[in-house]
Coordinates of C-alpha atoms in Angstrom, one line a residue:
X170 CA 0.3 0.0 0.0
X171 CA 2.9 2.5 0.8
X172 CA 4.5 1.8 -2.4
X173 CA 1.2 2.5 -4.6
X174 CA 0.8 5.6 -2.4
X175 CA 4.3 6.8 -3.3
X176 CA 3.7 6.1 -6.7
X177 CA 0.5 7.6 -6.9
X178 CA 1.9 10.5 -5.5
X179 CA 5.1 10.7 -7.7
X180 CA 7.5 10.2 -5.0
X181 CA 8.9 6.8 -5.9
X182 CA 11.7 8.0 -7.4
X183 CA 11.0 6.5 -10.9
X184 CA 11.8 9.7 -12.4
X185 CA 12.4 7.9 -16.0
X186 CA 8.8 7.1 -16.6
X187 CA 6.6 9.4 -18.6
X188 CA 5.4 12.2 -16.5
X189 CA 3.8 15.7 -16.6
X190 CA 7.0 17.4 -17.6
X191 CA 8.1 15.5 -20.4
X192 CA 4.5 15.4 -22.0
X193 CA 3.9 19.1 -21.8
X194 CA 7.0 20.9 -21.8
X195 CA 9.9 21.2 -23.9
X196 CA 12.9 23.9 -24.4
X197 CA 12.7 26.5 -27.2
X198 CA 15.0 28.9 -28.5
X199 CA 13.8 32.6 -29.1
X200 CA 14.6 32.1 -32.9
X201 CA 15.3 34.9 -35.3
X202 CA 13.1 37.8 -36.8
X203 CA 10.8 37.6 -39.6
X204 CA 11.9 38.1 -43.1
X205 CA 10.4 40.9 -45.4
X206 CA 7.4 39.1 -46.9
X207 CA 6.5 37.9 -43.4
X208 CA 6.8 41.4 -41.6
X209 CA 4.4 43.1 -44.3
X210 CA 2.0 40.0 -43.9
X211 CA 2.2 40.8 -40.1
X212 CA 1.3 44.7 -40.5
X213 CA -1.7 43.2 -42.6
X214 CA -2.7 41.0 -39.7
X215 CA -2.4 43.7 -37.1
X216 CA -4.9 45.7 -39.3
X217 CA -6.9 42.9 -40.0
X218 CA -7.5 42.3 -36.1
X219 CA -7.8 45.9 -35.1
X220 CA -10.6 46.5 -37.6
X221 CA -12.4 43.5 -35.7
X222 CA -11.9 45.3 -32.6
X223 CA -13.3 48.6 -34.0
X224 CA -16.2 46.5 -35.2
X225 CA -16.7 45.2 -31.7
X226 CA -16.7 48.5 -30.3
X227 CA -19.2 50.0 -32.4
X228 CA -21.7 47.1 -32.3
X229 CA -21.1 47.1 -28.3
X230 CA -23.1 50.4 -28.5
X231 CA -26.4 48.6 -29.0
X232 CA -25.2 44.6 -28.1
X233 CA -23.0 45.2 -25.4
X234 CA -23.9 45.3 -21.7
X235 CA -25.1 48.4 -21.5
X236 CA -26.1 49.9 -18.1
X237 CA -30.0 49.9 -17.6
X238 CA -30.1 53.5 -16.5
X239 CA -27.3 56.3 -17.3
X240 CA -26.7 54.8 -20.8
X241 CA -24.8 57.7 -22.5
X242 CA -25.9 56.9 -26.1
X243 CA -29.6 56.3 -25.5
X244 CA -31.2 58.8 -27.4
X245 CA -28.2 60.2 -29.1
X246 CA -29.4 60.4 -32.6
X247 CA -26.2 58.6 -34.4
X248 CA -24.6 56.9 -31.5
X249 CA -28.1 55.4 -30.2
X250 CA -29.2 54.0 -33.7
X251 CA -27.4 50.6 -32.7
X252 CA -29.6 50.1 -29.9
X253 CA -32.6 50.3 -31.9
X254 CA -30.9 47.8 -34.6
X255 CA -30.3 44.8 -32.4
X256 CA -29.5 42.4 -35.2
X257 CA -27.2 44.7 -36.9
X258 CA -25.6 45.9 -33.7
X259 CA -25.2 42.2 -33.0
X260 CA -24.0 41.1 -36.5
X261 CA -21.3 44.1 -36.0
X262 CA -20.1 42.8 -32.7
X263 CA -20.0 38.8 -33.8
X264 CA -18.2 39.9 -36.8
X265 CA -15.5 41.8 -35.3
X266 CA -15.2 38.9 -32.8
X267 CA -14.5 36.7 -35.7
X268 CA -12.0 38.8 -36.9
X269 CA -9.9 39.1 -34.0
X270 CA -10.0 35.6 -33.3
X271 CA -8.7 34.7 -36.9
X272 CA -6.1 37.4 -36.8
X273 CA -5.0 35.9 -33.5
X274 CA -4.7 32.6 -35.1
X275 CA -2.8 34.0 -38.1
X276 CA -0.5 36.0 -35.7
X277 CA 0.0 32.4 -34.2
X278 CA 2.1 31.3 -37.3
X279 CA 4.7 33.8 -36.6
X280 CA 4.5 33.6 -32.7
X281 CA 5.1 29.9 -32.7
X282 CA 7.4 30.4 -35.7
X283 CA 8.5 28.9 -39.0
X284 CA 11.6 27.1 -39.6
X285 CA 14.6 27.9 -41.4
X286 CA 16.7 25.2 -43.4
X287 CA 19.2 25.2 -40.5
X288 CA 16.1 24.4 -38.1
X289 CA 15.9 27.8 -36.5
X290 CA 12.5 29.3 -36.1
X291 CA 11.7 32.5 -37.4
X292 CA 9.4 34.6 -34.9
X293 CA 8.2 37.8 -34.8
X294 CA 10.0 40.1 -32.2
X295 CA 8.6 41.3 -28.8
X296 CA 8.2 44.8 -29.7
X297 CA 6.0 43.7 -32.7
X298 CA 3.8 41.3 -30.6
X299 CA 3.7 44.4 -28.2
X300 CA 2.7 46.9 -30.6
X301 CA -0.2 44.4 -32.4
X302 CA -1.7 43.6 -28.9
X303 CA -1.5 47.5 -27.9
X304 CA -3.5 48.3 -31.4
X305 CA -6.1 45.4 -30.7
X306 CA -6.6 46.4 -27.4
X307 CA -7.3 50.4 -27.7
X308 CA -10.6 50.2 -29.2
X309 CA -12.0 47.9 -26.5
X310 CA -10.7 50.6 -23.6
X311 CA -13.4 52.8 -25.1
X312 CA -16.3 50.2 -25.8
X313 CA -18.9 49.9 -23.3
X314 CA -18.7 46.5 -21.3
X315 CA -19.2 43.5 -23.4
X316 CA -19.8 39.7 -22.3
X317 CA -20.7 40.2 -18.9
X318 CA -22.5 42.6 -16.3
X319 CA -20.1 41.9 -13.2
X320 CA -18.7 45.3 -13.4
X321 CA -22.1 46.7 -12.1
X322 CA -21.8 44.3 -9.3
X323 CA -18.8 45.8 -8.5
X324 CA -20.2 49.5 -8.5
X325 CA -23.0 48.2 -6.2
X326 CA -20.7 46.2 -3.9
X327 CA -18.4 49.3 -3.7
X328 CA -21.2 51.8 -3.0
X329 CA -22.4 49.4 -0.1
X330 CA -18.8 49.5 1.4
X331 CA -18.4 53.4 0.9
X332 CA -21.8 53.8 3.0
X333 CA -20.0 51.9 6.0
X334 CA -22.3 49.1 5.4
X335 CA -21.0 45.1 5.4
X336 CA -20.7 44.1 1.7
X337 CA -20.4 40.4 2.8
X338 CA -23.0 40.5 4.7
X339 CA -25.9 42.1 2.6
X340 CA -26.4 42.3 -0.9
X341 CA -27.1 45.4 -3.1
X342 CA -30.9 45.3 -3.0
X343 CA -31.0 45.0 0.6
X344 CA -28.3 47.5 1.3
X345 CA -29.4 49.9 -1.7
X346 CA -32.8 49.2 -2.5
X347 CA -34.0 47.6 -5.6
X348 CA -34.5 51.0 -7.2
X349 CA -31.4 52.5 -6.7
X350 CA -29.4 53.2 -9.9
X351 CA -26.6 50.8 -9.1
X352 CA -28.7 48.1 -8.1
X353 CA -30.9 48.2 -11.2
X354 CA -28.2 47.1 -13.7
X355 CA -27.0 44.2 -11.2
X356 CA -28.3 40.8 -12.7
X357 CA -31.3 39.5 -10.7
X358 CA -29.2 36.4 -9.3
X359 CA -26.8 38.9 -7.7
X360 CA -28.9 41.3 -6.5
X361 CA -29.0 39.7 -3.1
X362 CA -26.0 38.3 -3.0
X363 CA -23.0 39.2 -0.8
X364 CA -19.7 39.9 -2.2
X365 CA -17.4 37.3 -3.1
X366 CA -14.1 39.3 -3.4
X367 CA -11.4 39.7 -1.2
X368 CA -11.4 43.0 0.7
X369 CA -8.4 44.4 -1.5
X370 CA -10.8 44.8 -4.3
X371 CA -13.5 45.9 -2.3
X372 CA -11.1 48.5 -0.8
X373 CA -10.3 49.5 -4.3
X374 CA -13.6 50.0 -5.5
X375 CA -14.7 52.0 -2.3
X376 CA -12.4 54.5 -3.4
X377 CA -13.8 54.3 -6.8
X378 CA -17.1 55.3 -5.5
X379 CA -15.9 57.9 -3.4
X380 CA -14.1 59.4 -6.6
X381 CA -17.1 58.8 -9.1
X382 CA -20.1 58.7 -7.0
X383 CA -23.2 57.2 -8.6
X384 CA -21.7 58.0 -12.2
X385 CA -22.0 54.6 -13.8
X386 CA -20.0 55.3 -17.0
X387 CA -17.2 57.1 -14.8
X388 CA -16.9 54.0 -12.6
X389 CA -16.7 51.7 -15.5
X390 CA -13.7 53.3 -16.8
X391 CA -12.0 53.5 -13.6
X392 CA -12.4 49.9 -13.1
X393 CA -11.3 49.1 -16.6
X394 CA -7.9 51.2 -15.4
X395 CA -7.5 48.5 -12.8
X396 CA -8.0 45.6 -15.5
X397 CA -5.4 47.2 -18.0
X398 CA -3.0 47.3 -14.8
X399 CA -3.4 43.9 -14.4
X400 CA -2.9 43.1 -18.1
X401 CA 0.0 45.2 -17.9
X402 CA 1.5 43.0 -15.3
X403 CA 0.6 39.9 -17.3
X404 CA 2.4 41.2 -20.2
X405 CA 5.5 42.1 -17.8
X406 CA 5.8 38.7 -16.1
X407 CA 4.9 36.4 -18.6
X408 CA 7.8 36.6 -20.7
X409 CA 10.1 36.5 -17.9
X410 CA 8.5 33.5 -16.5
X411 CA 8.7 31.9 -20.2
X412 CA 12.5 32.7 -20.4
X413 CA 12.9 31.0 -16.6
X414 CA 11.1 28.2 -17.9
X415 CA 13.0 27.7 -21.1
X416 CA 10.1 28.6 -23.6
X417 CA 10.1 31.4 -26.4
X418 CA 8.8 34.3 -24.9
X419 CA 6.6 35.6 -28.0
X420 CA 5.0 32.1 -28.0
X421 CA 3.8 32.5 -24.3
X422 CA 2.9 36.0 -24.6
X423 CA 0.9 35.5 -28.0
X424 CA -0.9 32.1 -26.4
X425 CA -1.6 34.0 -22.8
X426 CA -1.7 37.8 -23.3
X427 CA -3.1 38.0 -26.8
X428 CA -5.7 35.3 -26.3
X429 CA -9.0 36.5 -27.6
X430 CA -10.4 35.2 -24.1
X431 CA -8.2 38.0 -22.2
X432 CA -9.0 40.6 -24.7
X433 CA -12.6 40.0 -24.6
X434 CA -13.4 39.3 -21.1
X435 CA -10.5 40.8 -19.2
X436 CA -10.3 44.1 -20.9
X437 CA -14.0 44.6 -22.9
X438 CA -15.4 42.6 -19.7
X439 CA -13.6 44.3 -17.1
X440 CA -13.3 41.2 -14.9
X441 CA -10.9 41.7 -11.7
X442 CA -9.1 38.2 -12.9
X443 CA -7.0 40.7 -14.7
X444 CA -5.6 42.0 -11.6
X445 CA -5.8 38.6 -9.5
X446 CA -3.5 37.1 -12.5
X447 CA -1.3 40.2 -13.0
X448 CA -0.3 40.3 -9.3
X449 CA 0.1 36.7 -9.1
X450 CA 2.3 36.0 -11.7
X451 CA 4.4 39.3 -11.1
X452 CA 4.6 37.9 -7.3
X453 CA 5.7 34.4 -8.7
X454 CA 8.5 36.1 -10.9
X455 CA 9.5 38.1 -7.8
X456 CA 9.8 35.3 -5.7
X457 CA 11.3 32.9 -7.9
X458 CA 14.4 35.6 -8.1
X459 CA 15.0 34.8 -4.8
X460 CA 14.6 31.2 -4.9
X461 CA 17.0 30.9 -7.6
X462 CA 19.2 33.8 -6.2
X463 CA 19.5 31.5 -2.9
X464 CA 22.6 29.5 -4.2
X465 CA 24.5 31.9 -6.8
X466 CA 26.4 34.2 -4.2
X467 CA 23.7 37.0 -3.9
X468 CA 23.9 38.8 -0.7
X469 CA 21.3 37.2 1.8
X470 CA 19.5 40.7 2.3
X471 CA 18.6 40.7 -1.5
X472 CA 17.5 37.1 -1.6
X473 CA 15.1 37.9 1.5
X474 CA 13.8 41.0 -0.3
X475 CA 13.3 39.1 -3.3
X476 CA 11.3 36.5 -1.4
X477 CA 9.4 39.0 0.8
X478 CA 8.1 41.1 -2.1
X479 CA 7.2 38.1 -4.1
X480 CA 5.4 36.4 -1.2
X481 CA 3.5 40.0 -0.4
X482 CA 2.6 40.4 -4.1
X483 CA 0.9 37.0 -4.2
X484 CA -0.8 37.6 -0.9
X485 CA -2.3 41.0 -2.2
X486 CA -3.6 39.0 -5.4
X487 CA -5.5 36.7 -3.2
X488 CA -7.0 39.5 -1.6
X489 CA -8.6 40.2 -5.1
X490 CA -9.8 36.6 -5.4
X491 CA -8.6 33.9 -2.9
X492 CA -7.4 31.0 -5.6
X493 CA -4.1 32.8 -6.3
X494 CA -3.0 32.1 -2.9
X495 CA -2.4 28.4 -4.2
X496 CA 0.9 30.3 -5.8
X497 CA 2.4 30.4 -2.6
X498 CA 2.6 26.8 -2.0
X499 CA 4.6 26.1 -5.1
X500 CA 6.9 28.9 -4.4
X501 CA 7.5 27.4 -1.1
X502 CA 7.9 24.0 -2.4
X503 CA 11.0 25.2 -4.8
X504 CA 12.3 27.2 -2.1
X505 CA 12.2 24.0 0.1
X506 CA 14.0 22.2 -2.4
X507 CA 16.8 24.6 -2.6
X508 CA 17.2 24.2 1.3
X509 CA 17.4 20.3 0.8
X510 CA 14.0 18.9 0.0
X511 CA 13.7 17.7 3.5
X512 CA 10.4 17.5 5.7
X513 CA 12.5 20.0 8.0
X514 CA 12.7 22.4 4.9
X515 CA 9.3 22.2 3.9
X516 CA 7.9 23.4 7.4
X517 CA 10.9 26.2 7.2
X518 CA 9.8 27.7 3.9
X519 CA 6.2 27.5 4.7
X520 CA 6.5 29.0 8.0
X521 CA 8.7 31.6 6.6
X522 CA 6.4 32.6 3.6
X523 CA 3.3 32.0 5.7
X524 CA 4.2 34.5 8.3
X525 CA 4.7 37.2 5.5
X526 CA 1.4 36.2 3.8
X527 CA -0.5 36.5 7.0
X528 CA 0.8 39.7 8.0
X529 CA -0.4 41.1 4.5
X530 CA -3.7 39.5 4.5
X531 CA -4.3 40.6 8.2
X532 CA -3.2 44.3 7.3
X533 CA -5.6 44.2 4.2
X534 CA -8.5 42.7 6.2
X535 CA -8.3 44.9 9.0
X536 CA -6.8 48.2 7.4
X537 CA -9.6 47.9 5.1
X538 CA -12.1 47.7 7.8
X539 CA -13.8 44.8 6.2
X540 CA -12.2 42.1 8.8
X541 CA -12.4 38.4 7.9
X542 CA -15.9 38.8 6.3
X543 CA -14.8 37.4 2.9
X544 CA -13.9 34.1 4.3
X545 CA -17.8 33.3 4.7
X546 CA -18.7 34.3 1.1
X547 CA -16.1 32.2 -0.8
X548 CA -19.1 29.6 -2.0
X549 CA -21.1 32.5 -3.2
X550 CA -20.4 31.2 -7.1
X551 CA -21.8 28.1 -6.6
X552 CA -25.2 29.3 -7.0
X553 CA -24.8 29.0 -10.8
X554 CA -24.8 25.7 -12.6
X555 CA -21.9 26.2 -15.5
X556 CA -22.0 23.6 -18.2
X557 CA -18.2 24.0 -18.4
X558 CA -17.8 22.4 -14.8
X559 CA -16.9 18.7 -15.2
X560 CA -19.0 17.7 -11.9
X561 CA -21.8 20.4 -12.5
X562 CA -22.2 19.0 -16.1
X563 CA -22.1 15.2 -15.1
X564 CA -24.8 16.1 -12.2
X565 CA -27.2 18.0 -14.3
X566 CA -26.7 15.7 -17.5
X567 CA -27.6 12.7 -14.8
X568 CA -30.5 14.7 -13.2
X569 CA -31.8 15.4 -17.1
X570 CA -31.7 11.6 -17.7
X571 CA -33.3 10.6 -14.9
X572 CA -36.4 13.0 -15.7
X573 CA -36.5 11.7 -19.3
X574 CA -36.6 8.3 -17.9
X575 CA -39.2 9.0 -15.7
X576 CA -37.1 8.7 -12.3
X577 CA -37.3 12.0 -11.2
X578 CA -35.3 14.9 -10.9
X579 CA -32.2 14.1 -8.7
X580 CA -30.0 16.9 -9.7
X581 CA -29.3 18.2 -6.5
X582 CA -28.4 14.6 -5.0
X583 CA -26.5 13.9 -7.6
X584 CA -24.4 17.0 -7.6
X585 CA -23.9 16.5 -3.7
X586 CA -22.0 13.7 -5.1
X587 CA -20.2 14.7 -7.9
X588 CA -18.8 17.9 -6.5
X589 CA -17.2 16.5 -3.4
X590 CA -15.5 13.8 -5.6
X591 CA -14.4 16.4 -7.9
X592 CA -13.1 18.5 -5.0
X593 CA -10.9 15.6 -3.9
X594 CA -9.4 14.8 -7.3
X595 CA -8.6 18.3 -7.3
X596 CA -6.7 18.5 -4.2
X597 CA -5.0 15.1 -5.3
X598 CA -3.6 16.6 -8.5
X599 CA -2.3 19.7 -6.4
X600 CA -0.5 17.9 -3.7
X601 CA 0.9 15.6 -6.7
X602 CA 2.1 19.1 -8.4
X603 CA 3.5 20.3 -5.3
X604 CA 5.6 17.2 -4.6
X605 CA 6.8 17.0 -8.0
X606 CA 8.4 20.6 -7.5
X607 CA 9.8 19.5 -4.4
X608 CA 11.5 16.7 -6.0
X609 CA 12.7 18.6 -8.9
X610 CA 10.6 17.2 -11.6
X611 CA 8.5 20.0 -12.4
X612 CA 9.0 23.6 -12.6
X613 CA 6.6 25.4 -10.2
X614 CA 5.3 27.6 -12.8
X615 CA 4.1 24.6 -15.0
X616 CA 2.9 22.8 -11.8
X617 CA 1.0 25.8 -10.7
X618 CA -0.6 26.2 -14.1
X619 CA -1.7 22.4 -13.9
X620 CA -2.9 22.7 -10.5
X621 CA -5.4 25.6 -11.5
X622 CA -6.4 24.1 -14.5
X623 CA -7.7 20.9 -12.6
X624 CA -9.2 23.2 -10.0
X625 CA -10.8 25.0 -12.8
X626 CA -12.3 22.0 -14.6
X627 CA -13.4 20.3 -11.3
X628 CA -14.7 23.4 -9.9
X629 CA -18.6 23.8 -9.0
X630 CA -18.8 26.8 -11.7
X631 CA -16.6 27.5 -14.4
X632 CA -17.0 30.8 -16.3
X633 CA -15.1 31.2 -19.5
X634 CA -12.7 33.8 -18.3
X635 CA -11.8 31.1 -15.6
X636 CA -9.6 29.4 -18.0
X637 CA -7.1 32.1 -18.1
X638 CA -6.0 30.8 -14.6
X639 CA -4.6 28.2 -16.0
X640 CA -3.8 29.0 -19.6
X641 CA -1.8 32.2 -18.8
X642 CA 0.6 30.5 -16.4
X643 CA 1.0 27.3 -18.6
X644 CA 1.6 29.2 -21.8
X645 CA 5.0 30.2 -20.0
X646 CA 5.9 26.4 -19.4
X647 CA 3.9 23.9 -21.7
X648 CA 5.1 24.1 -25.0
X649 CA 4.2 20.9 -26.6
X650 CA 1.4 20.8 -29.4
X651 CA -0.6 18.4 -26.9
X652 CA -1.0 21.5 -24.8
X653 CA -1.2 24.5 -27.1
X654 CA -3.4 22.7 -29.9
X655 CA -6.5 22.1 -27.7
X656 CA -6.0 25.5 -25.8
X657 CA -5.9 27.5 -29.0
X658 CA -9.2 25.5 -30.4
X659 CA -11.1 25.9 -27.0
X660 CA -10.1 29.6 -26.7
X661 CA -11.1 30.0 -30.3
X662 CA -14.7 28.5 -29.9
X663 CA -15.5 29.9 -26.6
X664 CA -14.5 33.5 -27.6
X665 CA -16.8 33.5 -30.7
X666 CA -20.2 31.7 -29.0
X667 CA -20.7 33.9 -26.0
X668 CA -23.5 36.8 -26.3
X669 CA -21.7 40.2 -26.0
X670 CA -24.5 41.4 -23.8
X671 CA -23.8 39.2 -21.2
X672 CA -27.3 37.5 -21.6
X673 CA -29.1 36.1 -24.1
X674 CA -30.8 37.5 -27.4
X675 CA -33.8 35.8 -29.0
X676 CA -32.8 32.5 -31.0
X677 CA -33.8 34.8 -34.4
X678 CA -31.7 37.5 -34.1
X679 CA -28.9 35.1 -33.1
X680 CA -29.4 33.1 -36.3
X681 CA -29.5 36.3 -38.5
X682 CA -26.2 37.8 -36.8
X683 CA -24.5 34.3 -37.3
X684 CA -25.5 33.9 -40.7
X685 CA -24.4 37.4 -41.8
X686 CA -21.0 37.1 -39.8
X687 CA -20.6 33.4 -41.5
X688 CA -21.0 35.3 -44.9
X689 CA -19.1 38.5 -44.0
X690 CA -16.2 36.7 -43.0
X691 CA -16.0 34.0 -45.7
X692 CA -16.1 36.8 -48.0
X693 CA -12.9 38.7 -46.2
X694 CA -11.2 35.4 -46.4
X695 CA -11.7 35.2 -50.0
X696 CA -10.7 38.7 -50.4
X697 CA -7.5 38.5 -48.5
X698 CA -6.4 35.2 -49.7
X699 CA -3.2 36.3 -51.4
X700 CA -2.7 39.3 -48.7
X701 CA -3.0 37.1 -45.6
X702 CA -1.1 33.7 -44.9
X703 CA -4.5 31.8 -44.6
X704 CA -2.6 28.8 -46.3
X705 CA 0.4 27.3 -44.8
X706 CA 3.4 28.0 -47.1
X707 CA 6.3 26.5 -44.8
X708 CA 7.1 24.1 -42.2
X709 CA 6.3 24.5 -38.6
X710 CA 9.3 24.6 -36.5
X711 CA 11.0 21.6 -35.0
X712 CA 9.3 19.9 -31.7
X713 CA 10.7 21.4 -28.7
X714 CA 13.8 19.2 -27.6
X715 CA 12.9 16.5 -24.5
X716 CA 13.5 17.9 -21.3
X717 CA 13.1 15.4 -18.7
X718 CA 14.6 17.4 -16.1
X719 CA 12.3 20.6 -16.1
X720 CA 14.7 22.7 -13.9
X721 CA 17.8 22.5 -16.2
X722 CA 18.8 25.9 -17.2
X723 CA 15.8 27.6 -15.7
X724 CA 17.5 29.7 -12.8

């Protein structure tokens, strides 16, 4: 039994067998720049995607997640026209969405790279990718919210805190009233729900409320600034983590930061995942600087400073949303390995990092006057039944089958079984990844991504942007096609099937818009068949070299 347990946890010393590192990771080189023809094509791809982003922004004037009250375009002769033409507005937004996704896929040819005769890949440069990403983001910055109405919940919960009430004890309807200007736009399912976010985010929102008052439009744009700050942190940390893991930085940025899910849901949708992920990745990068400089002659005070800074930033990210605190466990295991990998070193690393993290959490919790109420609302999101959650899908599917077979609706009973089992599986995967870091078989960035992926897929509720919890850190480490291909496909499909208003349209409007989008996109592909690289004219770069020791060259 002990042998089976050790084998299941991956600590039996059989390092030669196929494991997560050899399946998902291989070292890449940065490669050389694009040739003249590819540079011209890149410029055209950049404009193609920017055109799609502009169409999205224009269509969102009528098809976006507009506020019920204080809609700035309502009644305006030109700008308000989109709201009176739902089919046309939805068509514009859907067409723009498809164009951005297609441009992202075309850009992937130059981010993953093409191979020269000497085997070296040709990739676009970091500056070329940064300019492309900025051009695609700019139209979405000035657009109304899209794909979600969560930002209105942020505003309402912030108003509750600004009034000196407890956002963790009462929802917008009870605290502000059902007819309040901020409550009216909060989705019905969340009007009586306490805030599920950490005190740092509520405290920031409170300051936004003090600045903007009940002005919804101003509040939206300030929250979008926070989202952009999170995206900037992702763009800063991701290539550094990729180089640490032996992965091409532009490949990681393309798959992680330029991913349509990030553009549509973190920038256009204004989700606080942007700030959470940005702080988490930045904290991991800072902390790993301390971990890997512990044995290279760096002064002890610098090592301590990097570790303390990284731990503090990770703890701060968890005060936006708690799941990011998991990153601290992988940093701790990497540190424990550097200190010998013994049980004592694990306990010492946990104590050292834990003291700093707890101090930051306590400072934020009581400094914001919100206390520990956030610990009682962590399960708020489970009220929603999400088809992307594996245990929820199994439970709902089984319940539906029971109804069809005349056995009754046992969905709730089945969910009470599938969700705990899924939680145990996610916990097992996380423990195995932690031990993989401790034994040196896995890089902490890759292990963190795998664990977050398991948690997201097995969580009771999965929203499309939750996938970025795993995709972004894994983009810095998992370079094999077995990860990249499904991620590209899933990101593309999910990005184009969601309604831009954060709700549902009448079926006939969706059908009309979908047909028009397919026709327009098809015509654009035909019109640009000789201008854009729609057809592969070169071979892909060589597969990443095998890398059994995931730590090799990583410091």
